Amino acid sequence: MNKPTDIIEQVSEPLPLKKAVSTLQKMVLDHANAAESASEPYLQTFSIAVSPTDPLLWLHNQDLYPKFFWSNRQKDDLVAGIGTADIIEYDKTGPNNVSFDILQRELCKKDPDTRYFGGFCFNNEQKQDEQWRAFKSFMFVLPSIQLSVADGMHTLSCHLMIEPGENSTTRLRRLLDAIKNIKSSVSRDIPPLPEIYSRSFSPDKHQWIATCNQILQRFQEGFMGKIILARQTLLEFKSDFSPLLFLLRYPFSESSTYRYYFEPEKNTAFFSFTPERLYHRKNNELLTEALAGTCSRETIDNGNGDACEQLLNSEKDIREHKFVKDTIVKELKPICNDIDMEERVRALQLNRLAHLYTQCRAELKPEASNDSSVLKTLHPTPAVGGVPKTKALEQIIQLEPFSRGWYAGPVGWISRNSAEFAVGIRSAVARENKFYLYSGAGLVRGSNPESEWEEVDHKIADILAITRQKS
């Protein structure tokens, strides 16, 4: 790829959004000619500082698809994007490792610091259910237009990508049309969700308990150490609506979660409020974590108990967490020189739930300083798959009566030099008026099927709380 051009408008102070849009349009018209003679892929990025604007509200008011939103757990990296300047995608059934390698090869052709946003299927060898039709094996998008917030600075940007032999005038006209159609007035009027008229579970409680008992018997026989069993909860609403309302109406803004949203076409979206980082990579520096073991405040002393204290004194949860810690260290050894897994187990407090949490830092070996190597090693984590990994994945396909799609898959952003992925749990896929919610529970020797059913309820309780809001 030709060296990309970043064109940044220097302003004495951030511009109001409406003025920033007209300035951005002028910047593109003034500087886009250089792309016309490109013999290799050519990227121009135009950016301007804007006055504080809520990225979610801005996204809600736009009409261009696909749409996405990303917020890291620290809430100092927020990006809302619309349209497609460039896309890397793949949609053939096969091992996830093939998907990881294909993405890596394509990234080698891109600018090393340009971020693409998207996600992967949890298990690409599994035939996907109809609600996942719009979601490919993987999709990563460089948006036409994005509004980002980094360390408190709000920036409006657009991307112009010209491929060799492509009609650059067509691309330029398309980008200018997208800028022209940006809605600058950000309405704060967020409509309520329509009523739910139907709710169902797959598996239902009777099937769940039977499956759990079947798994517990296999533990007794020494077949596995741990498996994550998931449940699908189907909510049918009285009418269609934008799935983005779930993020706009999320009432727990201080909760330590990633917020992720990907809407490839109108009213078809996957979103996640996940507490779990898969990893963050910057060159050869890797940050990952063990997150396993769950307790809900609502189950302790009528909601007044200390979930963190309960977790840290739970033999079953400590054992489940140790499975995850030990597995991560073992799996990282072939690709890392130095691995520093914290000895001390901490509790991560969310809104209703607490989880056992341990951070791990590592240095990647030179030959493994790429995301394909890291994804092959870490996905799926023991917290969403099981131990041993291969047996657990085989059992998940056999035992769960639905396909996971992007649920529990890696979601986030990636560039050649760095990446951050969360694990797409506490999530849902929406298609028109049907919303499929996903949550899982970790089964180990001694697990109680009734308690695990309650745990999967607790894990989607925050999403369900949004459906009960009246205004």
JSON list of N, CA and C in Angstrom, two decimals, residues 245-301:
[
{"chain": "A", "resi": 245, "resn": "LEU", "atom": "N", "xyz": [-31.00, 1.05, 20.54]},
{"chain": "A", "resi": 245, "resn": "LEU", "atom": "CA", "xyz": [-31.69, 1.53, 21.75]},
{"chain": "A", "resi": 245, "resn": "LEU", "atom": "C", "xyz": [-31.20, 0.81, 23.00]},
{"chain": "A", "resi": 246, "resn": "PHE", "atom": "N", "xyz": [-30.77, -0.44, 22.87]},
{"chain": "A", "resi": 246, "resn": "PHE", "atom": "CA", "xyz": [-30.25, -1.15, 24.04]},
{"chain": "A", "resi": 246, "resn": "PHE", "atom": "C", "xyz": [-28.99, -0.48, 24.58]},
{"chain": "A", "resi": 247, "resn": "LEU", "atom": "N", "xyz": [-28.12, 0.01, 23.70]},
{"chain": "A", "resi": 247, "resn": "LEU", "atom": "CA", "xyz": [-26.93, 0.71, 24.18]},
{"chain": "A", "resi": 247, "resn": "LEU", "atom": "C", "xyz": [-27.29, 2.10, 24.68]},
{"chain": "A", "resi": 248, "resn": "LEU", "atom": "N", "xyz": [-28.19, 2.79, 23.99]},
{"chain": "A", "resi": 248, "resn": "LEU", "atom": "CA", "xyz": [-28.58, 4.13, 24.40]},
{"chain": "A", "resi": 248, "resn": "LEU", "atom": "C", "xyz": [-29.28, 4.12, 25.75]},
{"chain": "A", "resi": 249, "resn": "ARG", "atom": "N", "xyz": [-29.99, 3.04, 26.03]},
{"chain": "A", "resi": 249, "resn": "ARG", "atom": "CA", "xyz": [-30.76, 2.97, 27.28]},
{"chain": "A", "resi": 249, "resn": "ARG", "atom": "C", "xyz": [-30.04, 2.16, 28.36]},
{"chain": "A", "resi": 250, "resn": "TYR", "atom": "N", "xyz": [-28.80, 1.76, 28.10]},
{"chain": "A", "resi": 250, "resn": "TYR", "atom": "CA", "xyz": [-28.04, 0.99, 29.10]},
{"chain": "A", "resi": 250, "resn": "TYR", "atom": "C", "xyz": [-27.84, 1.86, 30.34]},
{"chain": "A", "resi": 251, "resn": "PRO", "atom": "N", "xyz": [-28.39, 1.47, 31.50]},
{"chain": "A", "resi": 251, "resn": "PRO", "atom": "CA", "xyz": [-28.40, 2.37, 32.64]},
{"chain": "A", "resi": 251, "resn": "PRO", "atom": "C", "xyz": [-27.18, 2.27, 33.55]},
{"chain": "A", "resi": 252, "resn": "PHE", "atom": "N", "xyz": [-26.23, 1.39, 33.20]},
{"chain": "A", "resi": 252, "resn": "PHE", "atom": "CA", "xyz": [-25.12, 1.12, 34.11]},
{"chain": "A", "resi": 252, "resn": "PHE", "atom": "C", "xyz": [-23.81, 1.63, 33.50]},
{"chain": "A", "resi": 253, "resn": "SER", "atom": "N", "xyz": [-23.76, 2.94, 33.27]},
{"chain": "A", "resi": 253, "resn": "SER", "atom": "CA", "xyz": [-22.64, 3.54, 32.54]},
{"chain": "A", "resi": 253, "resn": "SER", "atom": "C", "xyz": [-21.31, 3.38, 33.26]},
{"chain": "A", "resi": 254, "resn": "GLU", "atom": "N", "xyz": [-21.32, 3.20, 34.57]},
{"chain": "A", "resi": 254, "resn": "GLU", "atom": "CA", "xyz": [-20.08, 3.07, 35.32]},
{"chain": "A", "resi": 254, "resn": "GLU", "atom": "C", "xyz": [-19.62, 1.62, 35.44]},
{"chain": "A", "resi": 255, "resn": "SER", "atom": "N", "xyz": [-20.40, 0.70, 34.93]},
{"chain": "A", "resi": 255, "resn": "SER", "atom": "CA", "xyz": [-20.04, -0.71, 35.02]},
{"chain": "A", "resi": 255, "resn": "SER", "atom": "C", "xyz": [-18.77, -0.98, 34.21]},
{"chain": "A", "resi": 256, "resn": "SER", "atom": "N", "xyz": [-17.91, -1.87, 34.71]},
{"chain": "A", "resi": 256, "resn": "SER", "atom": "CA", "xyz": [-16.62, -2.16, 34.06]},
{"chain": "A", "resi": 256, "resn": "SER", "atom": "C", "xyz": [-16.80, -3.12, 32.90]},
{"chain": "A", "resi": 257, "resn": "THR", "atom": "N", "xyz": [-17.47, -2.63, 31.86]},
{"chain": "A", "resi": 257, "resn": "THR", "atom": "CA", "xyz": [-17.72, -3.49, 30.69]},
{"chain": "A", "resi": 257, "resn": "THR", "atom": "C", "xyz": [-17.27, -2.79, 29.41]},
{"chain": "A", "resi": 258, "resn": "TYR", "atom": "N", "xyz": [-16.92, -3.62, 28.44]},
{"chain": "A", "resi": 258, "resn": "TYR", "atom": "CA", "xyz": [-16.82, -3.14, 27.07]},
{"chain": "A", "resi": 258, "resn": "TYR", "atom": "C", "xyz": [-18.25, -2.98, 26.55]},
{"chain": "A", "resi": 259, "resn": "ARG", "atom": "N", "xyz": [-18.44, -2.04, 25.63]},
{"chain": "A", "resi": 259, "resn": "ARG", "atom": "CA", "xyz": [-19.72, -1.95, 24.91]},
{"chain": "A", "resi": 259, "resn": "ARG", "atom": "C", "xyz": [-19.40, -2.06, 23.42]},
{"chain": "A", "resi": 260, "resn": "TYR", "atom": "N", "xyz": [-20.07, -3.00, 22.78]},
{"chain": "A", "resi": 260, "resn": "TYR", "atom": "CA", "xyz": [-19.76, -3.32, 21.38]},
{"chain": "A", "resi": 260, "resn": "TYR", "atom": "C", "xyz": [-21.06, -3.45, 20.61]},
{"chain": "A", "resi": 261, "resn": "TYR", "atom": "N", "xyz": [-21.07, -2.89, 19.38]},
{"chain": "A", "resi": 261, "resn": "TYR", "atom": "CA", "xyz": [-22.27, -2.92, 18.55]},
{"chain": "A", "resi": 261, "resn": "TYR", "atom": "C", "xyz": [-21.85, -3.00, 17.10]},
{"chain": "A", "resi": 262, "resn": "PHE", "atom": "N", "xyz": [-22.48, -3.91, 16.34]},
{"chain": "A", "resi": 262, "resn": "PHE", "atom": "CA", "xyz": [-22.20, -4.04, 14.91]},
{"chain": "A", "resi": 262, "resn": "PHE", "atom": "C", "xyz": [-23.51, -4.31, 14.19]},
{"chain": "A", "resi": 263, "resn": "GLU", "atom": "N", "xyz": [-23.90, -3.38, 13.31]},
{"chain": "A", "resi": 263, "resn": "GLU", "atom": "CA", "xyz": [-25.18, -3.46, 12.59]},
{"chain": "A", "resi": 263, "resn": "GLU", "atom": "C", "xyz": [-24.88, -3.46, 11.08]},
{"chain": "A", "resi": 264, "resn": "PRO", "atom": "N", "xyz": [-24.74, -4.64, 10.47]},
{"chain": "A", "resi": 264, "resn": "PRO", "atom": "CA", "xyz": [-24.40, -4.70, 9.05]},
{"chain": "A", "resi": 264, "resn": "PRO", "atom": "C", "xyz": [-25.51, -4.20, 8.13]},
{"chain": "A", "resi": 265, "resn": "GLU", "atom": "N", "xyz": [-26.74, -4.35, 8.57]},
{"chain": "A", "resi": 265, "resn": "GLU", "atom": "CA", "xyz": [-27.88, -3.84, 7.81]},
{"chain": "A", "resi": 265, "resn": "GLU", "atom": "C", "xyz": [-28.95, -3.39, 8.79]},
{"chain": "A", "resi": 266, "resn": "LYS", "atom": "N", "xyz": [-29.86, -2.56, 8.33]},
{"chain": "A", "resi": 266, "resn": "LYS", "atom": "CA", "xyz": [-30.82, -1.91, 9.24]},
{"chain": "A", "resi": 266, "resn": "LYS", "atom": "C", "xyz": [-31.60, -2.93, 10.07]},
{"chain": "A", "resi": 267, "resn": "ASN", "atom": "N", "xyz": [-31.62, -2.69, 11.40]},
{"chain": "A", "resi": 267, "resn": "ASN", "atom": "CA", "xyz": [-32.37, -3.49, 12.38]},
{"chain": "A", "resi": 267, "resn": "ASN", "atom": "C", "xyz": [-31.88, -4.93, 12.49]},
{"chain": "A", "resi": 268, "resn": "THR", "atom": "N", "xyz": [-30.67, -5.20, 12.02]},
{"chain": "A", "resi": 268, "resn": "THR", "atom": "CA", "xyz": [-30.01, -6.48, 12.24]},
{"chain": "A", "resi": 268, "resn": "THR", "atom": "C", "xyz": [-28.65, -6.18, 12.87]},
{"chain": "A", "resi": 269, "resn": "ALA", "atom": "N", "xyz": [-28.49, -6.55, 14.14]},
{"chain": "A", "resi": 269, "resn": "ALA", "atom": "CA", "xyz": [-27.28, -6.13, 14.85]},
{"chain": "A", "resi": 269, "resn": "ALA", "atom": "C", "xyz": [-26.88, -7.15, 15.90]},
{"chain": "A", "resi": 270, "resn": "PHE", "atom": "N", "xyz": [-25.59, -7.17, 16.20]},
{"chain": "A", "resi": 270, "resn": "PHE", "atom": "CA", "xyz": [-25.05, -7.92, 17.33]},
{"chain": "A", "resi": 270, "resn": "PHE", "atom": "C", "xyz": [-24.50, -6.90, 18.31]},
{"chain": "A", "resi": 271, "resn": "PHE", "atom": "N", "xyz": [-24.84, -7.06, 19.60]},
{"chain": "A", "resi": 271, "resn": "PHE", "atom": "CA", "xyz": [-24.28, -6.15, 20.61]},
{"chain": "A", "resi": 271, "resn": "PHE", "atom": "C", "xyz": [-23.93, -6.92, 21.86]},
{"chain": "A", "resi": 272, "resn": "SER", "atom": "N", "xyz": [-22.99, -6.34, 22.61]},
{"chain": "A", "resi": 272, "resn": "SER", "atom": "CA", "xyz": [-22.44, -7.04, 23.78]},
{"chain": "A", "resi": 272, "resn": "SER", "atom": "C", "xyz": [-22.07, -6.03, 24.85]},
{"chain": "A", "resi": 273, "resn": "PHE", "atom": "N", "xyz": [-22.39, -6.39, 26.10]},
{"chain": "A", "resi": 273, "resn": "PHE", "atom": "CA", "xyz": [-21.91, -5.66, 27.28]},
{"chain": "A", "resi": 273, "resn": "PHE", "atom": "C", "xyz": [-21.01, -6.64, 28.03]},
{"chain": "A", "resi": 274, "resn": "THR", "atom": "N", "xyz": [-19.79, -6.78, 27.57]},
{"chain": "A", "resi": 274, "resn": "THR", "atom": "CA", "xyz": [-18.93, -7.85, 28.09]},
{"chain": "A", "resi": 274, "resn": "THR", "atom": "C", "xyz": [-17.89, -7.32, 29.07]},
{"chain": "A", "resi": 275, "resn": "PRO", "atom": "N", "xyz": [-17.66, -8.01, 30.17]},
{"chain": "A", "resi": 275, "resn": "PRO", "atom": "CA", "xyz": [-16.60, -7.59, 31.08]},
{"chain": "A", "resi": 275, "resn": "PRO", "atom": "C", "xyz": [-15.24, -8.17, 30.70]},
{"chain": "A", "resi": 276, "resn": "GLU", "atom": "N", "xyz": [-15.20, -9.07, 29.70]},
{"chain": "A", "resi": 276, "resn": "GLU", "atom": "CA", "xyz": [-14.00, -9.88, 29.49]},
{"chain": "A", "resi": 276, "resn": "GLU", "atom": "C", "xyz": [-13.16, -9.41, 28.31]},
{"chain": "A", "resi": 277, "resn": "ARG", "atom": "N", "xyz": [-11.91, -9.07, 28.60]},
{"chain": "A", "resi": 277, "resn": "ARG", "atom": "CA", "xyz": [-10.93, -8.79, 27.55]},
{"chain": "A", "resi": 277, "resn": "ARG", "atom": "C", "xyz": [-10.33, -10.11, 27.08]},
{"chain": "A", "resi": 278, "resn": "LEU", "atom": "N", "xyz": [-10.28, -10.30, 25.75]},
{"chain": "A", "resi": 278, "resn": "LEU", "atom": "CA", "xyz": [-9.52, -11.43, 25.23]},
{"chain": "A", "resi": 278, "resn": "LEU", "atom": "C", "xyz": [-8.04, -11.07, 25.28]},
{"chain": "A", "resi": 279, "resn": "TYR", "atom": "N", "xyz": [-7.67, -9.95, 24.66]},
{"chain": "A", "resi": 279, "resn": "TYR", "atom": "CA", "xyz": [-6.31, -9.45, 24.80]},
{"chain": "A", "resi": 279, "resn": "TYR", "atom": "C", "xyz": [-6.20, -8.05, 24.21]},
{"chain": "A", "resi": 280, "resn": "HIS", "atom": "N", "xyz": [-5.15, -7.37, 24.61]},
{"chain": "A", "resi": 280, "resn": "HIS", "atom": "CA", "xyz": [-4.71, -6.13, 23.96]},
{"chain": "A", "resi": 280, "resn": "HIS", "atom": "C", "xyz": [-3.26, -6.34, 23.55]},
{"chain": "A", "resi": 281, "resn": "ARG", "atom": "N", "xyz": [-2.95, -6.03, 22.30]},
{"chain": "A", "resi": 281, "resn": "ARG", "atom": "CA", "xyz": [-1.58, -6.17, 21.82]},
{"chain": "A", "resi": 281, "resn": "ARG", "atom": "C", "xyz": [-1.09, -4.83, 21.28]},
{"chain": "A", "resi": 282, "resn": "LYS", "atom": "N", "xyz": [0.13, -4.46, 21.64]},
{"chain": "A", "resi": 282, "resn": "LYS", "atom": "CA", "xyz": [0.81, -3.34, 21.02]},
{"chain": "A", "resi": 282, "resn": "LYS", "atom": "C", "xyz": [2.20, -3.82, 20.65]},
{"chain": "A", "resi": 283, "resn": "ASN", "atom": "N", "xyz": [2.42, -4.01, 19.36]},
{"chain": "A", "resi": 283, "resn": "ASN", "atom": "CA", "xyz": [3.64, -4.62, 18.85]},
{"chain": "A", "resi": 283, "resn": "ASN", "atom": "C", "xyz": [3.82, -5.99, 19.49]},
{"chain": "A", "resi": 284, "resn": "ASN", "atom": "N", "xyz": [4.87, -6.20, 20.30]},
{"chain": "A", "resi": 284, "resn": "ASN", "atom": "CA", "xyz": [5.06, -7.53, 20.90]},
{"chain": "A", "resi": 284, "resn": "ASN", "atom": "C", "xyz": [4.62, -7.59, 22.37]},
{"chain": "A", "resi": 285, "resn": "GLU", "atom": "N", "xyz": [3.98, -6.52, 22.84]},
{"chain": "A", "resi": 285, "resn": "GLU", "atom": "CA", "xyz": [3.50, -6.52, 24.23]},
{"chain": "A", "resi": 285, "resn": "GLU", "atom": "C", "xyz": [2.05, -6.99, 24.28]},
{"chain": "A", "resi": 286, "resn": "LEU", "atom": "N", "xyz": [1.80, -7.96, 25.14]},
{"chain": "A", "resi": 286, "resn": "LEU", "atom": "CA", "xyz": [0.47, -8.59, 25.21]},
{"chain": "A", "resi": 286, "resn": "LEU", "atom": "C", "xyz": [-0.10, -8.45, 26.61]},
{"chain": "A", "resi": 287, "resn": "LEU", "atom": "N", "xyz": [-1.37, -8.06, 26.68]},
{"chain": "A", "resi": 287, "resn": "LEU", "atom": "CA", "xyz": [-2.10, -7.99, 27.95]},
{"chain": "A", "resi": 287, "resn": "LEU", "atom": "C", "xyz": [-3.35, -8.84, 27.80]},
{"chain": "A", "resi": 288, "resn": "THR", "atom": "N", "xyz": [-3.49, -9.82, 28.67]},
{"chain": "A", "resi": 288, "resn": "THR", "atom": "CA", "xyz": [-4.69, -10.65, 28.67]},
{"chain": "A", "resi": 288, "resn": "THR", "atom": "C", "xyz": [-5.11, -10.90, 30.11]},
{"chain": "A", "resi": 289, "resn": "GLU", "atom": "N", "xyz": [-6.10, -11.76, 30.32]},
{"chain": "A", "resi": 289, "resn": "GLU", "atom": "CA", "xyz": [-6.60, -11.95, 31.68]},
{"chain": "A", "resi": 289, "resn": "GLU", "atom": "C", "xyz": [-7.37, -13.25, 31.81]},
{"chain": "A", "resi": 290, "resn": "ALA", "atom": "N", "xyz": [-7.47, -13.70, 33.05]},
{"chain": "A", "resi": 290, "resn": "ALA", "atom": "CA", "xyz": [-8.35, -14.81, 33.39]},
{"chain": "A", "resi": 290, "resn": "ALA", "atom": "C", "xyz": [-9.57, -14.21, 34.08]},
{"chain": "A", "resi": 291, "resn": "LEU", "atom": "N", "xyz": [-10.74, -14.50, 33.54]},
{"chain": "A", "resi": 291, "resn": "LEU", "atom": "CA", "xyz": [-11.99, -14.01, 34.13]},
{"chain": "A", "resi": 291, "resn": "LEU", "atom": "C", "xyz": [-12.94, -15.20, 34.22]},
{"chain": "A", "resi": 292, "resn": "ALA", "atom": "N", "xyz": [-13.13, -15.72, 35.41]},
{"chain": "A", "resi": 292, "resn": "ALA", "atom": "CA", "xyz": [-14.01, -16.88, 35.59]},
{"chain": "A", "resi": 292, "resn": "ALA", "atom": "C", "xyz": [-14.39, -16.97, 37.06]},
{"chain": "A", "resi": 293, "resn": "GLY", "atom": "N", "xyz": [-15.57, -17.51, 37.30]},
{"chain": "A", "resi": 293, "resn": "GLY", "atom": "CA", "xyz": [-16.13, -17.51, 38.64]},
{"chain": "A", "resi": 293, "resn": "GLY", "atom": "C", "xyz": [-17.07, -16.34, 38.78]},
{"chain": "A", "resi": 294, "resn": "THR", "atom": "N", "xyz": [-18.33, -16.61, 39.12]},
{"chain": "A", "resi": 294, "resn": "THR", "atom": "CA", "xyz": [-19.37, -15.58, 39.11]},
{"chain": "A", "resi": 294, "resn": "THR", "atom": "C", "xyz": [-20.22, -15.66, 40.36]},
{"chain": "A", "resi": 295, "resn": "CYS", "atom": "N", "xyz": [-20.58, -14.48, 40.88]},
{"chain": "A", "resi": 295, "resn": "CYS", "atom": "CA", "xyz": [-21.52, -14.42, 41.99]},
{"chain": "A", "resi": 295, "resn": "CYS", "atom": "C", "xyz": [-22.42, -13.20, 41.80]},
{"chain": "A", "resi": 296, "resn": "SER", "atom": "N", "xyz": [-23.70, -13.36, 42.09]},
{"chain": "A", "resi": 296, "resn": "SER", "atom": "CA", "xyz": [-24.65, -12.26, 41.99]},
{"chain": "A", "resi": 296, "resn": "SER", "atom": "C", "xyz": [-25.00, -11.74, 43.37]},
{"chain": "A", "resi": 297, "resn": "ARG", "atom": "N", "xyz": [-25.01, -10.41, 43.50]},
{"chain": "A", "resi": 297, "resn": "ARG", "atom": "CA", "xyz": [-25.40, -9.81, 44.78]},
{"chain": "A", "resi": 297, "resn": "ARG", "atom": "C", "xyz": [-26.82, -10.19, 45.16]},
{"chain": "A", "resi": 298, "resn": "GLU", "atom": "N", "xyz": [-27.67, -10.43, 44.14]},
{"chain": "A", "resi": 298, "resn": "GLU", "atom": "CA", "xyz": [-29.08, -10.69, 44.41]},
{"chain": "A", "resi": 298, "resn": "GLU", "atom": "C", "xyz": [-29.31, -12.03, 45.09]},
{"chain": "A", "resi": 299, "resn": "THR", "atom": "N", "xyz": [-28.31, -12.91, 45.04]},
{"chain": "A", "resi": 299, "resn": "THR", "atom": "CA", "xyz": [-28.47, -14.23, 45.66]},
{"chain": "A", "resi": 299, "resn": "THR", "atom": "C", "xyz": [-27.93, -14.25, 47.09]},
{"chain": "A", "resi": 300, "resn": "ILE", "atom": "N", "xyz": [-27.39, -13.13, 47.56]},
{"chain": "A", "resi": 300, "resn": "ILE", "atom": "CA", "xyz": [-26.78, -13.10, 48.88]},
{"chain": "A", "resi": 300, "resn": "ILE", "atom": "C", "xyz": [-27.54, -12.14, 49.78]},
{"chain": "A", "resi": 301, "resn": "ASP", "atom": "N", "xyz": [-28.10, -12.64, 50.83]},
{"chain": "A", "resi": 301, "resn": "ASP", "atom": "CA", "xyz": [-28.73, -11.80, 51.86]},
{"chain": "A", "resi": 301, "resn": "ASP", "atom": "C", "xyz": [-29.68, -10.78, 51.26]}
]
